[in-house]
């Protein structure tokens, strides 16, 4: 689905997908520096989508930092929740502060969590942890999308276009 996102959304959307450094041995500070280099190229009103480790990155970054643009929507897809209390998925130094995460709705217009019950990488319970902390977030539950390692994701396209 990541390869077809641009053509499926069409010309109306500008899509920016930076390749983050060292995905196999990701370090939060490296990703933070890399992302901040791209901030000047983002528009005034932005939809942010983070999948898996990208999801925890955006949750952490946006909860700890201010950005010079408005985030209208934040999508966290199969995002692990790594904290002192919950660290059953290898997330390296991407550790979240639950108190800061709970304040994320103050910085973001709409938060959509997407998780599948059959995710074999990040257990569905991680989505429930986000939902419990992000009281205004919508949790979209799937039964059979695993870790979103799928070719087509029409439900996501439909939501992005709404």
Short mmCIF file of C-alpha atoms in Angstrom, two decimals:
data_model
loop_
_atom_site.label_atom_id
_atom_site.label_comp_id
_atom_site.label_asym_id
_atom_site.label_seq_id
_atom_site.Cartn_x
_atom_site.Cartn_y
_atom_site.Cartn_z
CA UNK A 1 0.00 0.00 0.00
CA UNK A 2 2.88 2.38 0.58
CA UNK A 3 3.89 2.11 -3.07
CA UNK A 4 0.38 2.91 -4.29
CA UNK A 5 -0.44 5.71 -1.86
CA UNK A 6 0.60 8.54 -4.19
CA UNK A 7 -1.32 7.36 -7.30
CA UNK A 8 -4.37 6.31 -5.28
CA UNK A 9 -4.66 9.70 -3.55
CA UNK A 10 -4.12 11.65 -6.76
CA UNK A 11 -2.76 15.07 -7.69
CA UNK A 12 -4.64 16.91 -4.93
CA UNK A 13 -2.25 15.56 -2.31
CA UNK A 14 1.38 16.30 -1.76
CA UNK A 15 3.00 13.26 -0.19
CA UNK A 16 6.29 13.45 1.62
CA UNK A 17 7.85 10.14 2.67
CA UNK A 18 11.36 10.63 4.02
CA UNK A 19 13.46 7.51 4.35
CA UNK A 20 14.56 7.39 7.95
CA UNK A 21 18.13 6.38 8.77
CA UNK A 22 19.13 2.92 10.00
CA UNK A 23 15.66 1.34 10.16
CA UNK A 24 17.13 -1.98 11.34
CA UNK A 25 18.96 -0.31 14.25
CA UNK A 26 16.92 2.85 14.64
CA UNK A 27 17.92 5.49 17.15
CA UNK A 28 15.37 8.09 18.19
CA UNK A 29 17.83 11.01 18.21
CA UNK A 30 18.99 10.19 14.66
CA UNK A 31 15.41 10.06 13.43
CA UNK A 32 14.64 13.31 15.24
CA UNK A 33 17.53 15.14 13.57
CA UNK A 34 16.58 13.69 10.19
CA UNK A 35 12.92 14.68 10.55
CA UNK A 36 13.77 18.20 11.73
CA UNK A 37 15.82 18.73 8.56
CA UNK A 38 12.63 18.20 6.57
CA UNK A 39 10.31 20.44 8.62
CA UNK A 40 10.98 23.59 6.52
CA UNK A 41 9.56 21.80 3.48
CA UNK A 42 6.22 20.98 5.08
CA UNK A 43 3.14 23.13 4.53
CA UNK A 44 0.96 24.96 7.01
CA UNK A 45 -1.66 22.25 7.45
CA UNK A 46 -0.36 18.71 7.58
CA UNK A 47 -1.62 15.16 7.96
CA UNK A 48 1.01 12.96 9.58
CA UNK A 49 0.98 9.19 9.15
CA UNK A 50 3.32 6.90 11.06
CA UNK A 51 3.37 3.15 10.55
CA UNK A 52 4.95 0.79 13.08
CA UNK A 53 8.22 2.33 14.32
CA UNK A 54 7.25 5.48 12.39
CA UNK A 55 4.11 5.61 14.52
CA UNK A 56 5.95 5.51 17.84
CA UNK A 57 8.43 8.04 16.45
CA UNK A 58 5.68 10.56 15.67
CA UNK A 59 3.91 9.87 18.98
CA UNK A 60 7.15 10.55 20.86
CA UNK A 61 8.31 13.47 18.74
CA UNK A 62 5.00 15.31 18.70
CA UNK A 63 4.37 14.75 22.40
CA UNK A 64 7.80 16.15 23.33
CA UNK A 65 8.23 18.93 20.75
CA UNK A 66 6.41 21.85 19.16
CA UNK A 67 6.18 22.10 15.38
CA UNK A 68 5.79 25.27 13.28
CA UNK A 69 2.74 23.97 11.42
CA UNK A 70 -0.75 22.73 12.20
CA UNK A 71 -1.24 18.99 12.34
CA UNK A 72 -4.82 18.46 11.28
CA UNK A 73 -4.73 14.67 11.51
CA UNK A 74 -2.35 12.15 12.99
CA UNK A 75 -2.56 8.51 11.93
CA UNK A 76 -0.75 5.90 14.01
CA UNK A 77 -0.82 2.53 12.25
CA UNK A 78 0.27 -0.57 14.20
CA UNK A 79 2.34 1.70 16.41
CA UNK A 80 4.11 0.04 19.32
CA UNK A 81 3.78 1.61 22.74
CA UNK A 82 7.12 1.35 24.48
CA UNK A 83 7.28 2.68 28.04
CA UNK A 84 8.83 1.70 31.34
CA UNK A 85 5.74 -0.44 32.03
CA UNK A 86 5.24 -1.96 28.56
CA UNK A 87 8.20 -2.96 26.44
CA UNK A 88 7.31 -6.29 24.84
CA UNK A 89 8.26 -5.10 21.34
CA UNK A 90 11.82 -4.15 20.38
CA UNK A 91 11.67 -0.36 20.04
CA UNK A 92 15.17 0.59 21.10
CA UNK A 93 15.28 4.03 22.65
CA UNK A 94 11.83 5.03 21.37
CA UNK A 95 10.41 5.21 24.91
CA UNK A 96 7.18 7.09 25.51
CA UNK A 97 6.15 9.14 28.51
CA UNK A 98 2.45 8.28 29.08
CA UNK A 99 1.79 11.71 30.66
CA UNK A 100 3.08 13.51 27.56
CA UNK A 101 1.25 11.14 25.21
CA UNK A 102 -2.02 11.91 27.04
CA UNK A 103 -1.53 15.61 26.15
CA UNK A 104 -1.05 14.92 22.43
CA UNK A 105 -4.70 15.75 21.58
CA UNK A 106 -3.96 19.35 22.63
CA UNK A 107 -1.46 19.58 19.75
CA UNK A 108 -3.27 17.63 17.05
CA UNK A 109 -6.68 18.15 15.49
CA UNK A 110 -7.72 14.52 15.05
CA UNK A 111 -5.95 11.30 16.01
CA UNK A 112 -6.74 8.01 14.30
CA UNK A 113 -5.27 4.78 15.58
CA UNK A 114 -5.34 1.77 13.28
CA UNK A 115 -4.45 -1.69 14.48
CA UNK A 116 -5.29 -5.24 13.50
CA UNK A 117 -6.10 -7.94 16.01
CA UNK A 118 -3.92 -10.42 14.10
CA UNK A 119 -0.82 -8.17 14.09
CA UNK A 120 2.10 -10.54 14.62
CA UNK A 121 4.67 -7.74 15.12
CA UNK A 122 2.93 -5.30 17.48
CA UNK A 123 0.19 -6.86 19.62
CA UNK A 124 -3.27 -5.31 19.36
CA UNK A 125 -3.05 -4.39 23.06
CA UNK A 126 -0.64 -1.59 22.13
CA UNK A 127 -3.45 0.10 20.21
CA UNK A 128 -5.63 -0.20 23.30
CA UNK A 129 -2.94 1.49 25.42
CA UNK A 130 -2.86 4.44 23.00
CA UNK A 131 -6.65 4.59 23.02
CA UNK A 132 -6.77 4.65 26.83
CA UNK A 133 -4.34 7.60 26.94
CA UNK A 134 -5.60 9.49 23.90
CA UNK A 135 -9.19 9.91 25.00
CA UNK A 136 -10.37 11.70 21.86
CA UNK A 137 -8.59 9.35 19.44
CA UNK A 138 -10.53 6.98 17.23
CA UNK A 139 -9.37 3.37 17.25
CA UNK A 140 -10.07 1.62 13.97
CA UNK A 141 -9.81 -2.12 14.53
CA UNK A 142 -9.20 -4.66 11.80
CA UNK A 143 -9.42 -8.42 12.14
CA UNK A 144 -7.20 -9.54 9.26
CA UNK A 145 -4.71 -6.85 8.17
CA UNK A 146 -1.79 -8.26 10.23
CA UNK A 147 0.96 -5.59 10.51
CA UNK A 148 -0.46 -3.79 7.46
CA UNK A 149 1.93 -5.74 5.27
CA UNK A 150 -0.70 -5.73 2.55
CA UNK A 151 -0.71 -4.60 -1.06
CA UNK A 152 -3.92 -2.58 -0.97
CA UNK A 153 -5.29 -0.49 1.89
CA UNK A 154 -8.51 1.12 0.55
CA UNK A 155 -9.79 1.90 4.06
CA UNK A 156 -6.81 4.18 4.64
CA UNK A 157 -7.14 5.88 1.23
CA UNK A 158 -10.82 6.51 1.93
CA UNK A 159 -10.08 8.11 5.31
CA UNK A 160 -7.25 10.27 3.95
CA UNK A 161 -9.53 11.57 1.21
CA UNK A 162 -12.42 12.31 3.58
#
